[in-house]
Coordinates of C-alpha atoms and ligand atoms in Angstrom, one line a residue:
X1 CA -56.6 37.1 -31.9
X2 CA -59.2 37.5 -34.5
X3 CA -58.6 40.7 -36.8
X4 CA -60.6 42.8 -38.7
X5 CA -59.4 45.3 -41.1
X6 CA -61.6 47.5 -43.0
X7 CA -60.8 50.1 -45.7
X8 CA -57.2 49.0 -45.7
X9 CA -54.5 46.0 -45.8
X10 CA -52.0 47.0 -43.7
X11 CA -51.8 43.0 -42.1
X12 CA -47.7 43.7 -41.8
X13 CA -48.1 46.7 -39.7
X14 CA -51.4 45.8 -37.9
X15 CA -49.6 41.8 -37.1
X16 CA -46.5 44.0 -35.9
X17 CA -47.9 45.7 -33.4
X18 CA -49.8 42.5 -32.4
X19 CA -47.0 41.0 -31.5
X20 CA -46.0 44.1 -29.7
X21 CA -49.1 44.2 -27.7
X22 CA -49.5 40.5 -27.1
X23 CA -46.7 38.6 -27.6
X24 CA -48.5 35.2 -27.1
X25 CA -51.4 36.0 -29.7
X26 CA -51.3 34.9 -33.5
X27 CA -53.0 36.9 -36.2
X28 CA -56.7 35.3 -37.3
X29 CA -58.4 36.8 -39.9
X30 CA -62.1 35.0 -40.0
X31 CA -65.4 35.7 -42.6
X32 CA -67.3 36.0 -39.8
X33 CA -68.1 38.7 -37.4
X34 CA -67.0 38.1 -33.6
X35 CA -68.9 36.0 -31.2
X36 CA -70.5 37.4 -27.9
X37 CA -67.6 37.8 -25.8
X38 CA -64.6 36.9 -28.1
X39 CA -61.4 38.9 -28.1
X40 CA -61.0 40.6 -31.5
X41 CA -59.3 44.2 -32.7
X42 CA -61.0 46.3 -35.6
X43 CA -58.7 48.3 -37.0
X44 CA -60.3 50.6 -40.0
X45 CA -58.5 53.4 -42.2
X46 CA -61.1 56.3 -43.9
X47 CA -59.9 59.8 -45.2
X48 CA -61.8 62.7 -46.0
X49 CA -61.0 66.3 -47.6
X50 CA -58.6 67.3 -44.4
X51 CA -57.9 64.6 -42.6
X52 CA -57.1 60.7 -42.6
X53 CA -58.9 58.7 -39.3
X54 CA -57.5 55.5 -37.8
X55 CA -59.8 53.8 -35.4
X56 CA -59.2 51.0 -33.5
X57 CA -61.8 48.5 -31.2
X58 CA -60.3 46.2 -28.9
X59 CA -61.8 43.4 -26.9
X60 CA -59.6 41.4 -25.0
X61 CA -60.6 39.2 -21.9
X62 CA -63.7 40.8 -21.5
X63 CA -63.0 44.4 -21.3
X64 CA -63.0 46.9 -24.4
X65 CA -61.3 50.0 -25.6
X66 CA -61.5 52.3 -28.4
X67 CA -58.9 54.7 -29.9
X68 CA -58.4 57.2 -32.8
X69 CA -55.8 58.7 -34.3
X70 CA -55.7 61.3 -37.4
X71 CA -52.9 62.4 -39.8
X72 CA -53.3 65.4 -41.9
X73 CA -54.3 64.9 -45.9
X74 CA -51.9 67.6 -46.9
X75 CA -49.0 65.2 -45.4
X76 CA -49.9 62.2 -47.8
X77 CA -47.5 63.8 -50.6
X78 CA -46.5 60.3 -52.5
X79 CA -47.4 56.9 -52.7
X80 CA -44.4 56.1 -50.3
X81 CA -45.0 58.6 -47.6
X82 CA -48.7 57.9 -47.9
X83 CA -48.3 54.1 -47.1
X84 CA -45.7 55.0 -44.0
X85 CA -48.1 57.6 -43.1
X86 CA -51.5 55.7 -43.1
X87 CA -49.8 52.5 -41.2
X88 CA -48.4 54.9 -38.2
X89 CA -51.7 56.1 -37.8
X90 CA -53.0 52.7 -38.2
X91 CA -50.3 51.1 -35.8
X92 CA -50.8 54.4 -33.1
X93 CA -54.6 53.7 -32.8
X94 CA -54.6 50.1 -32.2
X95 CA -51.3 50.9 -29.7
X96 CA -53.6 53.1 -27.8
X97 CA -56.4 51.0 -27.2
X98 CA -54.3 48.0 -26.1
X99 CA -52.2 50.0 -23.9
X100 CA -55.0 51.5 -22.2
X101 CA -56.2 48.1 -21.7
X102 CA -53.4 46.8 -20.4
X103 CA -53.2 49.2 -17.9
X104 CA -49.3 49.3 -19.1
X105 CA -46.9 50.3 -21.7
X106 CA -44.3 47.9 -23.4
X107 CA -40.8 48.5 -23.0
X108 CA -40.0 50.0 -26.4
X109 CA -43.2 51.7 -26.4
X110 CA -44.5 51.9 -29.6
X111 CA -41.5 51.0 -31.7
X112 CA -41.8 47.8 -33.3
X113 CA -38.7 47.6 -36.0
X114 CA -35.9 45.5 -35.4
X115 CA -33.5 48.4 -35.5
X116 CA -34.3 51.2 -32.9
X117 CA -31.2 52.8 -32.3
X118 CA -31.8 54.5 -36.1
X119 CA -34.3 56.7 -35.0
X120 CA -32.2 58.5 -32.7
X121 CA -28.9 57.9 -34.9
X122 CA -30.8 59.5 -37.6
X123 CA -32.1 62.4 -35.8
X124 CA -28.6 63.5 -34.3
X125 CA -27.2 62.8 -37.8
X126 CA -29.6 65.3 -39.0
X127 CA -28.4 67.8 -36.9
X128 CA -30.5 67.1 -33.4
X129 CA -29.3 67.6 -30.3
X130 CA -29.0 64.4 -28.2
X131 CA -31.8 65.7 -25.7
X132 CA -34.3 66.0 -29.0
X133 CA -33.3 63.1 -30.1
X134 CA -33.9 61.1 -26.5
X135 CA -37.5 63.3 -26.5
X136 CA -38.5 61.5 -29.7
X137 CA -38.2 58.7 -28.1
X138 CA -40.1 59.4 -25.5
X139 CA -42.9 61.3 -26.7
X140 CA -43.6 60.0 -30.0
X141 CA -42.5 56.6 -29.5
X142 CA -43.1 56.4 -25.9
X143 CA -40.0 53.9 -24.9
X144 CA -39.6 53.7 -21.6
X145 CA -36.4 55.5 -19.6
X146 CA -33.7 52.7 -19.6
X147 CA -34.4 51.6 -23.3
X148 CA -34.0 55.1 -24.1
X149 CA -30.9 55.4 -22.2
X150 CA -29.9 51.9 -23.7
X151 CA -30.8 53.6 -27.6
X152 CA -28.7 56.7 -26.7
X153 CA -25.7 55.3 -26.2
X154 CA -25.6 52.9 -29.2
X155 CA -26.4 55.5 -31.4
X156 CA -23.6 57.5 -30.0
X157 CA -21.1 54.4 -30.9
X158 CA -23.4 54.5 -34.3
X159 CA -22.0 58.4 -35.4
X160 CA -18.7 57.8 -34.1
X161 CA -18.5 54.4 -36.2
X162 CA -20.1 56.1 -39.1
X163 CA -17.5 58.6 -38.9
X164 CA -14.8 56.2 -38.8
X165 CA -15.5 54.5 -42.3
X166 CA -14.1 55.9 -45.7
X167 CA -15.5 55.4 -48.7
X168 CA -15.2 52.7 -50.8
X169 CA -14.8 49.9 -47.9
X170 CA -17.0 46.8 -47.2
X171 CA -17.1 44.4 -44.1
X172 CA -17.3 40.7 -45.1
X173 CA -19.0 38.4 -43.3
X174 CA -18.1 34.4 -44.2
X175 CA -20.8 31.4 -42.7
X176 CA -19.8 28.5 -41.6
X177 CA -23.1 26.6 -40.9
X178 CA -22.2 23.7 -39.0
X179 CA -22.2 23.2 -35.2
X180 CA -21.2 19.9 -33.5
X181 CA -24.9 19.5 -32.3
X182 CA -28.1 21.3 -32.5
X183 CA -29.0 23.7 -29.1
X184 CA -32.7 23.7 -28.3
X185 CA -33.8 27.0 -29.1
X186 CA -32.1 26.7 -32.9
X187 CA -33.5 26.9 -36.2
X188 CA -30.0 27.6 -38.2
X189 CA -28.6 24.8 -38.2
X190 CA -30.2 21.1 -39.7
X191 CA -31.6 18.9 -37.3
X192 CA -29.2 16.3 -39.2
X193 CA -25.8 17.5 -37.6
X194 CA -24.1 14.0 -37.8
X195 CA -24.8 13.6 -41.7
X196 CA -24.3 17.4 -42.5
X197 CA -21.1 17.6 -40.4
X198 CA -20.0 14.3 -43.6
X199 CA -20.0 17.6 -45.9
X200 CA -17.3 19.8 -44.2
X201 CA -14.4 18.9 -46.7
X202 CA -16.5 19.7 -50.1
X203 CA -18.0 23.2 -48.5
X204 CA -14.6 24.4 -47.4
X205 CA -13.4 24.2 -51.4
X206 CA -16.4 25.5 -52.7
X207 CA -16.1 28.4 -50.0
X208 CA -12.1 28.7 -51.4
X209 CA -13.7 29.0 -55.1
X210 CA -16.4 31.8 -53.7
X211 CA -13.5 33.6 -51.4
X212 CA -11.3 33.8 -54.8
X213 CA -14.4 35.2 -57.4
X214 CA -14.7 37.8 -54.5
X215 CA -11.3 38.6 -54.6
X216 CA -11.8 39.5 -58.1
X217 CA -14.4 41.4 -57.9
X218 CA -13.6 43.4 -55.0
X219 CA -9.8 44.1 -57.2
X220 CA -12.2 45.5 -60.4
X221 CA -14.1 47.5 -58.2
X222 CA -11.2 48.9 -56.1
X223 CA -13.3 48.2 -52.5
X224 CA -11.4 47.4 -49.5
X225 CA -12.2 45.1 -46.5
X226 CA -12.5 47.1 -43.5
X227 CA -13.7 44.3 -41.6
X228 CA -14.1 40.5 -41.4
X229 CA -16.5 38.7 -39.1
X230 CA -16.4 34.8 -39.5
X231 CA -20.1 33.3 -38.1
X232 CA -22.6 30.6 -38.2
X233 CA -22.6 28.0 -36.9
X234 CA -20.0 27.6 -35.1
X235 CA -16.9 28.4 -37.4
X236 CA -14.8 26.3 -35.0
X237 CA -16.4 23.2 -35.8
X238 CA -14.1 23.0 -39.1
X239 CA -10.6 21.4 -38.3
X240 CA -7.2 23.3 -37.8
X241 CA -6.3 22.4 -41.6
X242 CA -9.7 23.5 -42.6
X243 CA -9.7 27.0 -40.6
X244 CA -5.8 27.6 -42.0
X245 CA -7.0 26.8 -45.4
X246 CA -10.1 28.8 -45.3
X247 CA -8.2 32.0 -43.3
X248 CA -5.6 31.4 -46.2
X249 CA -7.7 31.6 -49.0
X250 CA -8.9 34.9 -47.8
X251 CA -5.5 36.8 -47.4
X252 CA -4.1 35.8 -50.5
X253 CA -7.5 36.3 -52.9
X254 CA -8.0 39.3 -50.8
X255 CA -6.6 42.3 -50.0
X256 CA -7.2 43.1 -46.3
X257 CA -4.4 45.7 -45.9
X258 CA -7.0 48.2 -44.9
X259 CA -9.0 45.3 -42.2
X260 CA -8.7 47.0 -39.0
X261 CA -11.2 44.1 -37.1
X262 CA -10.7 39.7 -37.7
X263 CA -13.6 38.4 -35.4
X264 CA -14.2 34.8 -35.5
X265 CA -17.2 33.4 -33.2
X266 CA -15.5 30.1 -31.8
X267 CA -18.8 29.8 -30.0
X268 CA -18.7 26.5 -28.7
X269 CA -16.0 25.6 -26.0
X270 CA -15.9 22.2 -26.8
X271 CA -14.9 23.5 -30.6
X272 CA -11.9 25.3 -29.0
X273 CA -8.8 23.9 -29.3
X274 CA -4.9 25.2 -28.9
X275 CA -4.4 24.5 -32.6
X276 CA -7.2 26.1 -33.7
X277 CA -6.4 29.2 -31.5
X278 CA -3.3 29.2 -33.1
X279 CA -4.4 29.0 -37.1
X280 CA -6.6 32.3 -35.8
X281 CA -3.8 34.4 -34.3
X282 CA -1.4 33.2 -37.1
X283 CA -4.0 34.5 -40.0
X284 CA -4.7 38.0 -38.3
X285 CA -7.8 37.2 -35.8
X286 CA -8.0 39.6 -33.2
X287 CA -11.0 38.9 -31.9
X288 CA -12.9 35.6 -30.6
X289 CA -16.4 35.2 -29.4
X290 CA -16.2 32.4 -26.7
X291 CA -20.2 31.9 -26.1
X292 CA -21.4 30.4 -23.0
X293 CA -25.1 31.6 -23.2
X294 CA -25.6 30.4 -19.3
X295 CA -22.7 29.2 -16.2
X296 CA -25.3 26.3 -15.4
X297 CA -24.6 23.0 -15.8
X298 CA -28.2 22.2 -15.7
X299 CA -29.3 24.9 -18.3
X300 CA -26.8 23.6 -20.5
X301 CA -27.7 20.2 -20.6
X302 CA -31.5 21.5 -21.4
X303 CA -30.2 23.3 -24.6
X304 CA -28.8 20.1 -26.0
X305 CA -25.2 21.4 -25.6
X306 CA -22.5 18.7 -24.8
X307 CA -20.3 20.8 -22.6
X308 CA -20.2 22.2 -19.1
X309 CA -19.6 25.3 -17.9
X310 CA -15.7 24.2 -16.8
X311 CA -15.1 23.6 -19.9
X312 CA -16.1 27.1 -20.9
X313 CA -13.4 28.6 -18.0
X314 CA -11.5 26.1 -19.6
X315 CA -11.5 27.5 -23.6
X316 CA -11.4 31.0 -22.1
X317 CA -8.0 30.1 -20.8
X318 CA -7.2 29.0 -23.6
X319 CA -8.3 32.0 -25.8
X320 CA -5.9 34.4 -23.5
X321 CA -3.2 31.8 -23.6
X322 CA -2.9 32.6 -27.5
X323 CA -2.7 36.2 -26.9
X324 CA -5.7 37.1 -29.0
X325 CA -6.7 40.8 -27.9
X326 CA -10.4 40.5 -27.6
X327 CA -13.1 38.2 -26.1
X328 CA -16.6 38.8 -26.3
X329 CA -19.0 36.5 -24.6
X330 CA -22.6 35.8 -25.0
X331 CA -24.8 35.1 -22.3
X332 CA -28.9 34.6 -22.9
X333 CA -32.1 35.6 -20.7
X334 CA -34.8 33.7 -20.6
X335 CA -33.2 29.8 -20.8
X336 CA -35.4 27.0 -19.9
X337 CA -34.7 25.4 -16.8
X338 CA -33.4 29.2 -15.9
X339 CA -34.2 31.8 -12.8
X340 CA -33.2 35.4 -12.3
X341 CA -30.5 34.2 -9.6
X342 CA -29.0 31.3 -11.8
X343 CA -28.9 33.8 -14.7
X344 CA -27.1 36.6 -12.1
X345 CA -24.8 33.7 -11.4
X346 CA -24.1 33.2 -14.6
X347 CA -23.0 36.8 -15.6
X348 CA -21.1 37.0 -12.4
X349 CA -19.0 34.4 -13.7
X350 CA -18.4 35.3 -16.9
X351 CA -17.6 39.2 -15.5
X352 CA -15.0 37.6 -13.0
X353 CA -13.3 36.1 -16.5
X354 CA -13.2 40.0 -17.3
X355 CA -13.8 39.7 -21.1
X356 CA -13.5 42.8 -23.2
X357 CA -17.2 42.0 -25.0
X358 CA -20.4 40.9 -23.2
X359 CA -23.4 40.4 -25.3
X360 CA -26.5 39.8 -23.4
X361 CA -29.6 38.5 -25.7
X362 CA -33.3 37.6 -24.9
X363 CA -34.1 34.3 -26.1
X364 CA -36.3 34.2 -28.8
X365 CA -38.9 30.9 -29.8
X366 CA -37.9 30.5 -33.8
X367 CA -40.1 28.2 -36.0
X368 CA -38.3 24.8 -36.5
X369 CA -36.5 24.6 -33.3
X370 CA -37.0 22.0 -30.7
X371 CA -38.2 24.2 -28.2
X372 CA -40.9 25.3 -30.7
X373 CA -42.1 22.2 -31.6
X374 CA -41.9 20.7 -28.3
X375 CA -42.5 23.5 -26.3
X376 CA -41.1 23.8 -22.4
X377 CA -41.5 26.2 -19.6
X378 CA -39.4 29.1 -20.2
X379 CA -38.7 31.9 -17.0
X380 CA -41.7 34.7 -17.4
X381 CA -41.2 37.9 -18.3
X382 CA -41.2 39.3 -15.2
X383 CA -38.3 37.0 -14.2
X384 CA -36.7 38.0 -17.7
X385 CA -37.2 41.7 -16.7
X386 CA -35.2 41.0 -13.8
X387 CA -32.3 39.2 -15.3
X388 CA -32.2 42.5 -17.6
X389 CA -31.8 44.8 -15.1
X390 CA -29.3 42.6 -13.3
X391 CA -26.9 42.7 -16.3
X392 CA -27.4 46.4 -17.1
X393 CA -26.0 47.3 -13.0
X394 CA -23.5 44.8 -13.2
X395 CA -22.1 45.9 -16.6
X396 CA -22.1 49.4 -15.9
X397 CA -20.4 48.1 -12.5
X398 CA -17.8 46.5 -14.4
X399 CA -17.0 49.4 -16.9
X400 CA -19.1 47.8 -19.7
X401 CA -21.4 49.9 -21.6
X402 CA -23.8 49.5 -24.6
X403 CA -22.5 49.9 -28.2
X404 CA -25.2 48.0 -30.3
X405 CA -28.5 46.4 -30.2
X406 CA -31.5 44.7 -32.2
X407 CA -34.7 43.0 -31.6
X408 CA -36.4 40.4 -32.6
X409 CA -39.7 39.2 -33.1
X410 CA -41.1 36.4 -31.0
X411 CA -38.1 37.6 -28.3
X412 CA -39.5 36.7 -24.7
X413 CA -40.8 39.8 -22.9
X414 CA -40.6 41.9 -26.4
X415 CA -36.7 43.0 -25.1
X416 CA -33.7 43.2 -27.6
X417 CA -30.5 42.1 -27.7
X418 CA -27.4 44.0 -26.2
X419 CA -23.8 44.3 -27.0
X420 CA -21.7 45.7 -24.3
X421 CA -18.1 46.3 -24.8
X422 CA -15.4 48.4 -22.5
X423 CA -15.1 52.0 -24.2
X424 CA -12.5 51.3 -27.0
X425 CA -13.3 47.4 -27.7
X426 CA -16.1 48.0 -29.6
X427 CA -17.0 45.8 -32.5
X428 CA -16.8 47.7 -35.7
X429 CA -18.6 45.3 -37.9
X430 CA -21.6 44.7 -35.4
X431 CA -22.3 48.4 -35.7
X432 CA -22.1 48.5 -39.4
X433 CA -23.7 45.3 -39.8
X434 CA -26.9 46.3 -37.2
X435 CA -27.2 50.0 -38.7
X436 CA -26.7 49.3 -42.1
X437 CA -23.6 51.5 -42.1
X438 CA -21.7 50.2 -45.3
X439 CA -21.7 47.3 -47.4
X440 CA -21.7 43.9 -45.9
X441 CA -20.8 41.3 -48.7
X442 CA -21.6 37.6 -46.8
X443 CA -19.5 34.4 -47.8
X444 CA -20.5 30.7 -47.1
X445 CA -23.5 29.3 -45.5
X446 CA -26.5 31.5 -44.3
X447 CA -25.3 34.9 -44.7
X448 CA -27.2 37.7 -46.3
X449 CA -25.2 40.4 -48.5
X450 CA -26.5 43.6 -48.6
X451 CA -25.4 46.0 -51.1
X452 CA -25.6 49.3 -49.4
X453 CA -25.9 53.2 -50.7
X454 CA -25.2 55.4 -47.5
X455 CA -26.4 58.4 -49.1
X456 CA -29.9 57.4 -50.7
X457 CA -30.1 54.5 -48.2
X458 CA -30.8 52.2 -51.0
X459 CA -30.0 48.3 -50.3
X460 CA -29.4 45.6 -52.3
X461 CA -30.0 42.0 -50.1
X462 CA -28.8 39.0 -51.9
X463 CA -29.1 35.6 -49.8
X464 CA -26.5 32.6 -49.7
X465 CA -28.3 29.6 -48.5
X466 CA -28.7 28.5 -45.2
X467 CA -27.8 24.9 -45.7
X468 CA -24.7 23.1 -46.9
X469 CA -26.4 20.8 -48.8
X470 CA -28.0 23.6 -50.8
X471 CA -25.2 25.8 -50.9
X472 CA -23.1 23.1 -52.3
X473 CA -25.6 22.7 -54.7
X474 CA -25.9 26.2 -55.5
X475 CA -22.1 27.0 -55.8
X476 CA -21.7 28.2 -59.8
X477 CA -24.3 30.5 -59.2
X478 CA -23.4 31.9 -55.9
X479 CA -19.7 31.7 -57.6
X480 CA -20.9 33.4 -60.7
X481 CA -23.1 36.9 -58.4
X482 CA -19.9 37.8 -56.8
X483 CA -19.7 40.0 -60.1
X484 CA -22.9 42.3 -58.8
X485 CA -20.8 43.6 -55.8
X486 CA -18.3 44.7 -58.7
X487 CA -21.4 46.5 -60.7
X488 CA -22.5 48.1 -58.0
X489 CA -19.5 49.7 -56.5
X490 CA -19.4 50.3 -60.6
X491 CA -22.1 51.8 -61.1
X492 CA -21.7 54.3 -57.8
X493 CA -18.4 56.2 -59.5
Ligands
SF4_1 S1 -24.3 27.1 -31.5 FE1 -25.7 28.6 -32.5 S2 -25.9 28.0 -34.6 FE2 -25.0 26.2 -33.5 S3 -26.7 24.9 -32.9 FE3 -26.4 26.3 -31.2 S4 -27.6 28.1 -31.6 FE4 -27.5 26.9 -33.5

């Protein structure tokens, strides 16, 4: 859609809500003025003595709407609030004006961050009742009643996680970015899985040296692990040796006395072996994430997996053969070659396994994956609407209820992503990780450390590369900035 800003650059916000609006449209900004009957938004910004006006003109498929919205100037104090101010306004007017031409509203209303469950976490952390804080919601953010009830809950696990942490404790998260082949709707992992799976041997020492300069750094500073989360990829992928060496490394460099949560994602049945199941248990796992993402055999096959869903039932049994306490599993909406009923089908199936953990995402189209670039027909989002709602009943039915979620852009339907867990099984680290809770220091391939202040909400990010090649490349460096988690635990006391 073309856009037109005037008296202001707010593209982020404006491109944002876009998205929000209509998901299918991509940003244009053109020297020229629209043509006769061309869909365009004009979003402009003035102030005056007392008040600050955003208007916004919409055209879209031949109809038109206008909107204003005003803030007061006495509430632009500082250059910070004055940016968050302006853009809300900016953000609210063009909201108005495509929601009134719509005719409808989205389902998170107006909110367009990736982590909604803060507002309300923050509010009740402030002292707000839970009933203000659900009114926010709906008034001044206008989500719709079962996202709100969806937002409540999470940020009810959020306090009661928040007050579970002590001071002085990080959650670690270690990337192993290799997966035996590349799913459709993947952009993490190269394209090149045969030549990068070659490099498994070198990245598993250079992950020993990193796990080791952490360990020191982590002793100087006196932080604890409170949790440890191995992702990816699929961490599975590395051998029984490999996964005993790696798991190794990390209990003797570091001290996990305090870890009360080991999750390792062995996403991919065909990755799951006995052995490997044992090298978990044996090096304190307690927690496994066997992912499915859809029952159908059919569905599978279109995502490029090289499994079935038998041998899914198949690693399950597996998993509770080795005793390991908790199993989450990951099911996604909006699969090509998927339909509400084959996706109810699905989560029936995984329900009857009766994991402790289901997590129920939205698919989302990311650049560089195959279904990007060669596009297919994907369920609507009225059909993904109705897988949603399938999985909330049927989770509540089975005693599940929500503990965490994010969203994403580019997520079909403009939904979010849900972890579900049975009251007591809830994953520590996901919380803290999705609400910026404490400090997550990231190991390996992909992961993102983020050095994290709780009081001023100040955060640090510092990036490990995505690919093994590059993080290979990389190590001495990535080696050598384990010392900055020691300064700035330093620099807190
Ligand atoms: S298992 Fe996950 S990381 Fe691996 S290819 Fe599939 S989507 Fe990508």
């Amino acid at each position: 859609m073309k856009l037109y800003l005037q008296g202001h650059d707010y593209k982020y916000a404006v491109e944002q809500m876009l998205l929000t609006l209509f998901p299918d449209q991509r940003p244009v900004y053109p020297d020229a003025p629209p043509e006769e009957g061309e869909d365009f938004a004009r979003l402009s910004l003035s102030a005056g003595p007392c008040w600050a006006t955003a208007a916004a003109q919409l055209r879209y498929g031949g109809a038109e709407r206008r909107a204003v919205r005003r803030a007061p100037v006495s509430a632009l104090t500082d250059e910070r609030t004055r940016g968050r101010v302006l853009q809300r306004i900016v953000k609210r007017a063009f909201y108005d004006a495509g929601t009134a031409l719509l005719g409808h509203e989205p389902p998170w209303g107006a909110m367009t961050g990736v982590r909604p469950v803060k507002i309300p976490a923050k509010a009740m952390g402030n002292g707000a009742t839970a009933a203000q804080a659900e009114r926010l919601l709906r008034d001044v953010y206008r989500v719709s009643p079962g996202r709100r009830a969806l937002a409540m809950d999470c940020a009810r696990a959020s306090l009661a996680a928040r007050e579970s942490l002590n001071d002085g404790e990080v959650s670690l998260y270690v990337g192993i970015p290799f997966c035996p082949t590349r799913c459709a709707y993947c952009s993490f992992v190269s394209a090149d899985v045969g030549r990068t799976l070659k490099l498994l041997p070198e990245f598993v020492s250079a992950l020993e040296r990193e796990i080791a300069a952490l360990g020191r750094a982590l002793d100087r500073a006196g932080v604890k692990v409170r949790t440890v989360y191995f992702g990816g990829g699929t961490p599975t992928t590395l051998s029984a040796g490999q996964l005993d060496a790696v798991m190794g490394a990390l209990g003797d460099q570091i001290d996990l006395s305090r870890c009360t949560e080991y999750t390792v994602e062995a996403g991919r049945p065909d990755t799951i072996t006995r052995e490997k199941l044992e090298v978990l248990a044996r090096r304190g796992c307690g927690r496994v994430s066997v992912n499915p993402q859809t029952m159908s055999d059919q569905v599978l096959a279109a995502m490029g997996r090289a499994h079935r869903a038998e041998d899914i039932r198949r690693a399950y049994a597996l998993v509770r053969e080795s005793g390991l306490p908790c199993v989450n599993m990951d099911l996604i909406a909006g699969l090509p070659k998927d339909s509400a009923d084959g996706f109810r089908r699905s989560l029936d199936q995984v329900l009857e396994l009766g994991p402790e953990n289901v997590t129920v995402h939205t698919l989302t189209l990311k650049k560089g994956s195959r279904l990007m670039t060669e596009g297919s027909a994907l369920p609507s989002g009225t059909e993904v609407a109705a897988m949603l709602d399938y999985a909330w009943a049927a989770l509540r039915a089975a005693g599940q209820v929500p503990y965490y979620l994010y969203r994403q852009k580019y997520m079909s339907g403009s939904f979010e992503n849900v972890g579900w867990c049975r009251p007591g099984t809830e994953s520590l680290y996901n919380i803290c990780m999705m609400e910026e809770l404490h400090t997550i220091v990231s190991l390996g391939g992909g992961g993102m450390t983020k050095l994290i202040d709780p009081p001023s909400g100040r955060i640090i990010r510092q990036a490990n590369p995505k690919y093994p090649q590059d993080y290979l490349r990389n190590i001495d460096s990535i080696v050598e900035e384990k010392q900055r988690v020691a300064d700035f635990f330093a620099a807190q006391m």
